[in-house]
mmCIF file of N, CA and C in Angstrom:
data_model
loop_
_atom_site.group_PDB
_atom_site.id
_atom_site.type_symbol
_atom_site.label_atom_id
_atom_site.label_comp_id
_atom_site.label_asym_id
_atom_site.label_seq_id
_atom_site.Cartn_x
_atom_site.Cartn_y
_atom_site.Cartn_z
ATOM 1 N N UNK J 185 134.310 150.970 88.705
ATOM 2 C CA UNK J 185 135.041 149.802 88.261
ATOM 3 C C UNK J 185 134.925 148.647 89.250
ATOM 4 N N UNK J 186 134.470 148.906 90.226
ATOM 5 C CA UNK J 186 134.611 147.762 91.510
ATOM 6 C C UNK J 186 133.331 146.763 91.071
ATOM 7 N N UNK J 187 132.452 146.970 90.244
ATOM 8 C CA UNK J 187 131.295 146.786 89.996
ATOM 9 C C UNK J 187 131.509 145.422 89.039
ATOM 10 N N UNK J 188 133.149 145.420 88.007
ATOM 11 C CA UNK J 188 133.030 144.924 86.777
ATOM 12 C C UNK J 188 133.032 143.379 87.600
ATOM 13 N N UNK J 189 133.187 142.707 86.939
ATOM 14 C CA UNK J 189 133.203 140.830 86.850
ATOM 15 C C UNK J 189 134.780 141.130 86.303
ATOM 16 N N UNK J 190 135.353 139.811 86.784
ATOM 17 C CA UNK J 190 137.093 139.325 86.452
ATOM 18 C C UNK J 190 137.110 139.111 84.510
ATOM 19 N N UNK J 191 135.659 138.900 84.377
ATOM 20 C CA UNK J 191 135.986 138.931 82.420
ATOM 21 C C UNK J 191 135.995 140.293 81.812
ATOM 22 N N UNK J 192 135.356 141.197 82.434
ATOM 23 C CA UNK J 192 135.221 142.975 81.903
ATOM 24 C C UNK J 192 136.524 143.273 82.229
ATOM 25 N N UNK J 193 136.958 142.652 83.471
ATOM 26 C CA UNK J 193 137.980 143.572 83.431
ATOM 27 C C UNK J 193 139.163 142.692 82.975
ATOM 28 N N UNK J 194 139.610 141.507 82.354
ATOM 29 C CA UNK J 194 140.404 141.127 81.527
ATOM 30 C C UNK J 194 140.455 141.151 80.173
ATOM 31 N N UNK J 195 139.022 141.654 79.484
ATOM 32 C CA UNK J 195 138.764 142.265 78.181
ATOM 33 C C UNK J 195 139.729 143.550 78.421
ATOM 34 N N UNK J 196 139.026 144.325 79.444
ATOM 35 C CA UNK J 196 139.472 145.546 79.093
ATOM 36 C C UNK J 196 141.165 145.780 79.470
ATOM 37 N N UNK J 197 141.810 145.047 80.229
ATOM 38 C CA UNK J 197 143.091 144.741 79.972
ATOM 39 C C UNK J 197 143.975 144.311 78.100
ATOM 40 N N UNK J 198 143.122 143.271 78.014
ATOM 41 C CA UNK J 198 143.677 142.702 76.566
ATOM 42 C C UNK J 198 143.429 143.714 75.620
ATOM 43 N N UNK J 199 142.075 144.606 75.999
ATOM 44 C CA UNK J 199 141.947 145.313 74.801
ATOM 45 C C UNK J 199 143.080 146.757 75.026
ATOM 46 N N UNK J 200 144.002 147.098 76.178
ATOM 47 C CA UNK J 200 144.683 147.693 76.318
ATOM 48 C C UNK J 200 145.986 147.219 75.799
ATOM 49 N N UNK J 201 146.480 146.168 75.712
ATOM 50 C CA UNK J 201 147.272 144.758 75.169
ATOM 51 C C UNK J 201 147.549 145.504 73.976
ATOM 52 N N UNK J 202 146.372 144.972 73.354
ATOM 53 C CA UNK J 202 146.308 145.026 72.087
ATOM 54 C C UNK J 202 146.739 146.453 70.843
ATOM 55 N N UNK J 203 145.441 147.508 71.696
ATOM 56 C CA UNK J 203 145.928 148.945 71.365
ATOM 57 C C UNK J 203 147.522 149.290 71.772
ATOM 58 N N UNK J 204 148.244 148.692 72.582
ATOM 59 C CA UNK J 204 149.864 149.694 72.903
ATOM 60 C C UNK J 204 150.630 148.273 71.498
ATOM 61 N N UNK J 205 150.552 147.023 71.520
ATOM 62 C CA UNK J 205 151.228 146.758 70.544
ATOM 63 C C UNK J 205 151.262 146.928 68.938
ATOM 64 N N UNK J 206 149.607 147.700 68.668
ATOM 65 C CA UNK J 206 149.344 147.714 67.355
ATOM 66 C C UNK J 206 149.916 149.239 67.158
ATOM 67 N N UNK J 207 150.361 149.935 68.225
ATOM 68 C CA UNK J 207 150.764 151.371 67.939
ATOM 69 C C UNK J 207 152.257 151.495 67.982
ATOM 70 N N UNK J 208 152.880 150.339 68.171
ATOM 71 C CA UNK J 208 154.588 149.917 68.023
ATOM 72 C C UNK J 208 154.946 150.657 67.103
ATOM 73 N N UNK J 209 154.918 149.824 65.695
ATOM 74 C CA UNK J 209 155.332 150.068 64.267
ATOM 75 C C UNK J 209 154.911 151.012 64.052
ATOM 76 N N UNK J 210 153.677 151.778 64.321
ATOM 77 C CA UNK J 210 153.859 153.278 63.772
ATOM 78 C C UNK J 210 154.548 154.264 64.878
ATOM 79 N N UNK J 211 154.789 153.573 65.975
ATOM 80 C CA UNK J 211 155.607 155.138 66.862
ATOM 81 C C UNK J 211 157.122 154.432 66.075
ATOM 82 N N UNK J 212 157.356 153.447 65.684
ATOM 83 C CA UNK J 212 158.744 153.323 64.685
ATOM 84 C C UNK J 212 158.528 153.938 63.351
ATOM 85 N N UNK J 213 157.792 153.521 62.834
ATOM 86 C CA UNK J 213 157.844 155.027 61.577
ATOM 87 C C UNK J 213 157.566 156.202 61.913
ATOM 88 N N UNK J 214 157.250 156.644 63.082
ATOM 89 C CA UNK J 214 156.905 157.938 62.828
ATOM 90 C C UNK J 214 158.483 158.636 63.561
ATOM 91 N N UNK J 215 159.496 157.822 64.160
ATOM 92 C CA UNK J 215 160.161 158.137 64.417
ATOM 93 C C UNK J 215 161.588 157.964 63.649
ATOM 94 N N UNK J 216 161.122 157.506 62.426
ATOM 95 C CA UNK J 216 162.297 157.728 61.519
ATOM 96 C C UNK J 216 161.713 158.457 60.074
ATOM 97 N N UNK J 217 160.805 159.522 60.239
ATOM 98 C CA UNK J 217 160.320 160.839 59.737
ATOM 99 C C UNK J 217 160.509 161.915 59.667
ATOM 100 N N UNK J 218 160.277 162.782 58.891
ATOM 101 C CA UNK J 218 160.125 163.783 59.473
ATOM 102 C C UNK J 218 159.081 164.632 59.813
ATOM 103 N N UNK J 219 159.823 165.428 61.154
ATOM 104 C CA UNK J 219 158.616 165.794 62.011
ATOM 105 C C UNK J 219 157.489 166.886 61.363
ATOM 106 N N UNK J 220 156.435 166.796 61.394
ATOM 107 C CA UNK J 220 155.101 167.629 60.707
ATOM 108 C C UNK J 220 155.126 166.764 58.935
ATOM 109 N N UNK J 221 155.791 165.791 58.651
ATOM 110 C CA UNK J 221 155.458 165.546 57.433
ATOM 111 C C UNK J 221 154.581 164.575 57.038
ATOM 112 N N UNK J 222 153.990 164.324 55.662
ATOM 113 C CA UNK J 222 152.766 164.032 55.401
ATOM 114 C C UNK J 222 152.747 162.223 56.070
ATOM 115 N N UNK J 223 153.773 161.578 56.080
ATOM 116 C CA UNK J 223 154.264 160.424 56.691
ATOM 117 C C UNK J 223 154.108 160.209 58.421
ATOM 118 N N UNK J 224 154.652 161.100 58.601
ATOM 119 C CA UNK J 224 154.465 161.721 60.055
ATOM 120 C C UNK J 224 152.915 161.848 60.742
ATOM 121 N N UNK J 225 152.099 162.495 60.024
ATOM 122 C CA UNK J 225 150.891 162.503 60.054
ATOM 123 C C UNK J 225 150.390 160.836 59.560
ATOM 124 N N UNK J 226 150.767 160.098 59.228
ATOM 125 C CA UNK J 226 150.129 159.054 58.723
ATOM 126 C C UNK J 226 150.301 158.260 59.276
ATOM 127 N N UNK J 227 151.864 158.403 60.237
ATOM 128 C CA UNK J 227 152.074 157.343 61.263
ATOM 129 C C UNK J 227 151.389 157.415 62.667
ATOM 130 N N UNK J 228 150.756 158.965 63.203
ATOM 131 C CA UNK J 228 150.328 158.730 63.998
ATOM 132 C C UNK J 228 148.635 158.979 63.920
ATOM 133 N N UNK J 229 148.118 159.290 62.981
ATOM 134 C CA UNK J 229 146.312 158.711 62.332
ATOM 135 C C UNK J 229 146.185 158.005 61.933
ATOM 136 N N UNK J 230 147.078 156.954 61.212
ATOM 137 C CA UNK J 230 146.280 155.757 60.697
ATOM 138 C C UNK J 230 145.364 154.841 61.884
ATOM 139 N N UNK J 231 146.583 154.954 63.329
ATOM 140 C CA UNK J 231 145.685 153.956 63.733
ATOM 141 C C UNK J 231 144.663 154.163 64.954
ATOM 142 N N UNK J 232 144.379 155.552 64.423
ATOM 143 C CA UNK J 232 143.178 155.676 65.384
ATOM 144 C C UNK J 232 141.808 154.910 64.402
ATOM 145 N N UNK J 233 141.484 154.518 63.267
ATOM 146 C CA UNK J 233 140.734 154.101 63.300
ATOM 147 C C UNK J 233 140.601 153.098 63.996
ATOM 148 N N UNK J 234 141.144 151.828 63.799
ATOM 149 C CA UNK J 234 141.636 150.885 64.520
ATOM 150 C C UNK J 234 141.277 150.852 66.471
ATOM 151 N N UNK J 235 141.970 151.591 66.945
ATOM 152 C CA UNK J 235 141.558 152.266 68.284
ATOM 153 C C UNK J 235 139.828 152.634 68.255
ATOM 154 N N UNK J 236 138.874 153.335 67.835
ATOM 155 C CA UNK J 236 137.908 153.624 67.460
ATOM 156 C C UNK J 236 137.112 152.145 67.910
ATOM 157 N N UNK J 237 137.495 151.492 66.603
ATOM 158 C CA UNK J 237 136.747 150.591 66.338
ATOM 159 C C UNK J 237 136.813 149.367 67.250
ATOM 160 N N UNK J 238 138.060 149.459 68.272
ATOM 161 C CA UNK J 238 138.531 148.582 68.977
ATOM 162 C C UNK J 238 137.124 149.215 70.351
ATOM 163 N N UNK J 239 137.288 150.600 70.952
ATOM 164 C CA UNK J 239 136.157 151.212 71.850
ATOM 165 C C UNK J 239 135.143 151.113 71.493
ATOM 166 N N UNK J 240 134.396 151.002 70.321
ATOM 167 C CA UNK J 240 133.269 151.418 69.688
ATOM 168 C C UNK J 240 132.600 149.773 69.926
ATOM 169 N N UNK J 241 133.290 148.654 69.849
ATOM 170 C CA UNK J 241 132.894 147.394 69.908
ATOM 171 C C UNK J 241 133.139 146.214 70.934
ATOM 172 N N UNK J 242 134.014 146.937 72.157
ATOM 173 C CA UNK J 242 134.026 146.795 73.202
ATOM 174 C C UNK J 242 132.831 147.115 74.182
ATOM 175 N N UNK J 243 132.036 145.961 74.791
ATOM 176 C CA UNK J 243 131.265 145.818 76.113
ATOM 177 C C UNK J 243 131.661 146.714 77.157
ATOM 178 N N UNK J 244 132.061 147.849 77.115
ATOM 179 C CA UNK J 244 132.690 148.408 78.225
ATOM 180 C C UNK J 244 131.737 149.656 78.385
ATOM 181 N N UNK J 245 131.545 150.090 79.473
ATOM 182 C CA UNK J 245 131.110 151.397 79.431
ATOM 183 C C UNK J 245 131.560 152.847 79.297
ATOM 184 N N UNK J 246 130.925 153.930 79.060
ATOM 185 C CA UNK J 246 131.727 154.899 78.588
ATOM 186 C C UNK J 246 132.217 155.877 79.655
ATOM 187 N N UNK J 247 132.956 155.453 80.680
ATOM 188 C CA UNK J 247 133.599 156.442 81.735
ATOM 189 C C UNK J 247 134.713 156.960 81.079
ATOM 190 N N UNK J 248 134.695 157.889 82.043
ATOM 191 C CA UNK J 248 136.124 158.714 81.448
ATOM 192 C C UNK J 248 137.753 158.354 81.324
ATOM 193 N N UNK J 249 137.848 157.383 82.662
ATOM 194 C CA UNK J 249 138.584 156.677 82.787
ATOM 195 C C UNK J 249 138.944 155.664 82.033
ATOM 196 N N UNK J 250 138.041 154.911 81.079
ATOM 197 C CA UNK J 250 138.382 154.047 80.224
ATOM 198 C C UNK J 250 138.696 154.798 79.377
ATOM 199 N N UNK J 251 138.429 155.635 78.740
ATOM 200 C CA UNK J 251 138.813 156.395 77.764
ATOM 201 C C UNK J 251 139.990 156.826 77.913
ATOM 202 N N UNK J 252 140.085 157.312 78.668
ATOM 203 C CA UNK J 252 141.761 158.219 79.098
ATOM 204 C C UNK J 252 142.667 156.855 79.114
ATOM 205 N N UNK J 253 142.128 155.800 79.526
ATOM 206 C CA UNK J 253 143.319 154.330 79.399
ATOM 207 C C UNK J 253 143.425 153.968 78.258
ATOM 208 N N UNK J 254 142.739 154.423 77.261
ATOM 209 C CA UNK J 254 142.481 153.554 75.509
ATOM 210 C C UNK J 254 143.534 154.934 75.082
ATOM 211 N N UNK J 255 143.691 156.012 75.239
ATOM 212 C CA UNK J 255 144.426 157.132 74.703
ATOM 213 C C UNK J 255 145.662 157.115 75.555
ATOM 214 N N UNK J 256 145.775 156.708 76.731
ATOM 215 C CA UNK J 256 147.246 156.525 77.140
ATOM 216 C C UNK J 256 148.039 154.885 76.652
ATOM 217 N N UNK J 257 147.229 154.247 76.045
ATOM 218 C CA UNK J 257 147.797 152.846 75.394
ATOM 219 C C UNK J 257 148.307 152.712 74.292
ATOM 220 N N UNK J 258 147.264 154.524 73.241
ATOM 221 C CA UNK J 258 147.421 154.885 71.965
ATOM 222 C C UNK J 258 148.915 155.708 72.167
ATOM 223 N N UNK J 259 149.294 156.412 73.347
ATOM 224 C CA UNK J 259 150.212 157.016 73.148
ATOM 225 C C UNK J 259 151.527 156.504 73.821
ATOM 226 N N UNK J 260 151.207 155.036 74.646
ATOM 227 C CA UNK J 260 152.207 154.197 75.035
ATOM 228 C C UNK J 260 153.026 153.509 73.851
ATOM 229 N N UNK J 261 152.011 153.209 72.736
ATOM 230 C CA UNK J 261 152.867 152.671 71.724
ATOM 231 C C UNK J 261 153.450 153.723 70.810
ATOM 232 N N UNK J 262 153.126 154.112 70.597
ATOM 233 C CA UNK J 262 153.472 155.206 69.972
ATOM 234 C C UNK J 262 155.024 155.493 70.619
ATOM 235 N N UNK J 263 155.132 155.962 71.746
ATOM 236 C CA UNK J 263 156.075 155.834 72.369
ATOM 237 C C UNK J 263 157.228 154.490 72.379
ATOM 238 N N UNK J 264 156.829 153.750 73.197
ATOM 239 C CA UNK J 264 157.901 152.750 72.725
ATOM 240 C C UNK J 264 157.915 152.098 71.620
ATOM 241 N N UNK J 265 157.107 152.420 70.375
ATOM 242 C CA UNK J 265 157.983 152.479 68.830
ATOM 243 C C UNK J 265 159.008 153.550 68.906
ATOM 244 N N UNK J 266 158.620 154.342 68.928
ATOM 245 C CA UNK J 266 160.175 155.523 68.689
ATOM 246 C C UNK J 266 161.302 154.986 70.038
ATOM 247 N N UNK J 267 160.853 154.224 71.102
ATOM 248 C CA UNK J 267 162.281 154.687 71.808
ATOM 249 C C UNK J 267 163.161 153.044 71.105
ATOM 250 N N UNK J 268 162.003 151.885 70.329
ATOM 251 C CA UNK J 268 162.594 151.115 70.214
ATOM 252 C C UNK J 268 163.973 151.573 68.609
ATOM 253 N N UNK J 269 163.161 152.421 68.076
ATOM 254 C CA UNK J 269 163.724 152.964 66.688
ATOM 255 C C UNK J 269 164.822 153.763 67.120
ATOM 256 N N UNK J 270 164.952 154.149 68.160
ATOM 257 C CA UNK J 270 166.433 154.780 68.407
ATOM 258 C C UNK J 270 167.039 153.964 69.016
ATOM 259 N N UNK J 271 166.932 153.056 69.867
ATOM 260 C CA UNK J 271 167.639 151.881 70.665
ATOM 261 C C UNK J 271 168.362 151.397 69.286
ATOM 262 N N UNK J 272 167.494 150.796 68.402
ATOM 263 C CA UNK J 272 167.879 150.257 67.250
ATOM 264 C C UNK J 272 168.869 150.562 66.057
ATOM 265 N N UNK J 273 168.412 152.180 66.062
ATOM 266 C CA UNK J 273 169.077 153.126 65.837
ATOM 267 C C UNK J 273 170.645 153.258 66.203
ATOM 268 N N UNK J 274 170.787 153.380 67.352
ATOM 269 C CA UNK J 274 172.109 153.268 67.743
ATOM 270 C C UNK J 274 173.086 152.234 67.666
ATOM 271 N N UNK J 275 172.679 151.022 66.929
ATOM 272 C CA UNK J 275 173.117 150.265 67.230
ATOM 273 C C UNK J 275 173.637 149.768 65.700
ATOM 274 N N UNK J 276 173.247 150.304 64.630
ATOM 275 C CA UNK J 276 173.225 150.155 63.177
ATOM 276 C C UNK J 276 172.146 150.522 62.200
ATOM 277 N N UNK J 277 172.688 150.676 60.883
ATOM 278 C CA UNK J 277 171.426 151.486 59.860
ATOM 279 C C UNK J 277 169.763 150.858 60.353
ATOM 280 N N UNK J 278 168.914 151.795 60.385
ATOM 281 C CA UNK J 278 167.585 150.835 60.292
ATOM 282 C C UNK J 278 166.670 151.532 59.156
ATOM 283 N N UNK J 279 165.808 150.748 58.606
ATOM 284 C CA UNK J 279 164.655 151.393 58.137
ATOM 285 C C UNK J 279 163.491 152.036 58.319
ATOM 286 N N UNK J 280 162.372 152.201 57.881
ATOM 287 C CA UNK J 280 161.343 152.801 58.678
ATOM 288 C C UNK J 280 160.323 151.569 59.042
ATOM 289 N N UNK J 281 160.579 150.552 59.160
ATOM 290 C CA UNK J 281 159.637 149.136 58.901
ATOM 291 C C UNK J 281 160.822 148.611 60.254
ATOM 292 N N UNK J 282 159.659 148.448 61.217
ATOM 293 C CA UNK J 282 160.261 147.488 62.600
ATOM 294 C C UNK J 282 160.601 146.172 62.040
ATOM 295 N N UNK J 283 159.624 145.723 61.492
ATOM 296 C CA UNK J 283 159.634 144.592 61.474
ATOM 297 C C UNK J 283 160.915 143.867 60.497
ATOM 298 N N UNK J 284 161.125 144.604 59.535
ATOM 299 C CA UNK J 284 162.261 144.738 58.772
ATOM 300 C C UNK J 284 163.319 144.171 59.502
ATOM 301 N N UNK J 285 163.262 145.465 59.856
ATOM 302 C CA UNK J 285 164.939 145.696 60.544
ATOM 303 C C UNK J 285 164.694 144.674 62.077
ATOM 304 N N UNK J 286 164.058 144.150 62.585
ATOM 305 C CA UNK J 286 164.192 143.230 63.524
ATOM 306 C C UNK J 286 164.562 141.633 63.347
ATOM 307 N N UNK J 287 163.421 141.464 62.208
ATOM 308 C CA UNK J 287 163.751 140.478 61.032
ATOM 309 C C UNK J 287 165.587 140.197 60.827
ATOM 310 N N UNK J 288 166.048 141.313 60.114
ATOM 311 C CA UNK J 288 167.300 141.826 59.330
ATOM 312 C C UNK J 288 168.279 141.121 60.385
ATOM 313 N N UNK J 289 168.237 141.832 61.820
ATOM 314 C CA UNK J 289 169.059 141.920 62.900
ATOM 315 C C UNK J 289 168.838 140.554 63.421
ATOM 316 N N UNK J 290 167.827 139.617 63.610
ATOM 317 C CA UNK J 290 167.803 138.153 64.330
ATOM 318 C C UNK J 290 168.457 137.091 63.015
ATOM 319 N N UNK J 291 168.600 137.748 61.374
ATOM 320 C CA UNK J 291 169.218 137.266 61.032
ATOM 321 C C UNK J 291 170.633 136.864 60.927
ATOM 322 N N UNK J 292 171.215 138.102 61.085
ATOM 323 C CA UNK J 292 172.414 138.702 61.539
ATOM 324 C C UNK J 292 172.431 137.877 62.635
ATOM 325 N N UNK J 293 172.261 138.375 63.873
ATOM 326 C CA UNK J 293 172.352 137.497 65.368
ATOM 327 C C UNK J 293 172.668 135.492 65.316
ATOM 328 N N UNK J 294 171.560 135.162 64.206
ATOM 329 C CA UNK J 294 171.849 133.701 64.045
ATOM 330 C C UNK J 294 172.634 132.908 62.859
ATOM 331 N N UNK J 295 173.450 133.989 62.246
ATOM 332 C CA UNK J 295 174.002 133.513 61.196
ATOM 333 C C UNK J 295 175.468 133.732 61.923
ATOM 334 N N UNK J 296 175.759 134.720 62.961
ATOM 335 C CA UNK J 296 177.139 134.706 63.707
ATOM 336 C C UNK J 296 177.528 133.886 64.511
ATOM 337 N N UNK J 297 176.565 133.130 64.752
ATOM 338 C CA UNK J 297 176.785 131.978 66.290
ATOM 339 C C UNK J 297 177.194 130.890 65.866
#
């Protein structure tokens, strides 16, 4: 890695960016599922194509280390979708759609003030 230029390695930042926020909304549906169900499975494969196609068309080379950072970004979001779906969770009904219920709640928030 000492090798890359300041643009390889701010691609390969953004493209880490990118993979943990596109895996949000499904670690939030997959965390208002149930566990082993066909939903469940759909929230956390849909977006490996996505991921795939994000490595597959990235200038980067194929070390192991990049790889293991594109699968810990896949499982960062993933993650803080579910811890945001229980934060949220606790706080009043939500749906299985982040965006929904975030939507829902900044409406709420600016219609009380």
């Amino acid at each position: 890695m000492d090798r890359w230029g300041g643009a390889k390695v701010f691609s390969f930042i953004c493209f880490l960016m990118v993979i943990v926020l596109f895996n949000i909304p499904f670690g939030y549906w997959r965390a208002n599922v149930r566990k082993l169900s066909v939903q469940w499975f759909l929230a956390i494969h849909l977006p490996v194509p996505f991921v795939a196609y994000l490595r597959q068309h990235s200038e980067l080379p194929w070390l192991g280390l990049i790889i293991i950072a594109f699968i810990a970004a896949y499982f960062a979001g993933q993650y803080l979708g579910s811890g945001l779906y229980k934060r949220l969770r606790d706080s009043g009904p939500v749906s299985s759609s982040i965006f929904r219920d975030v939507l829902c709640r900044s409406w709420i928030i600016l219609i009380s003030r």
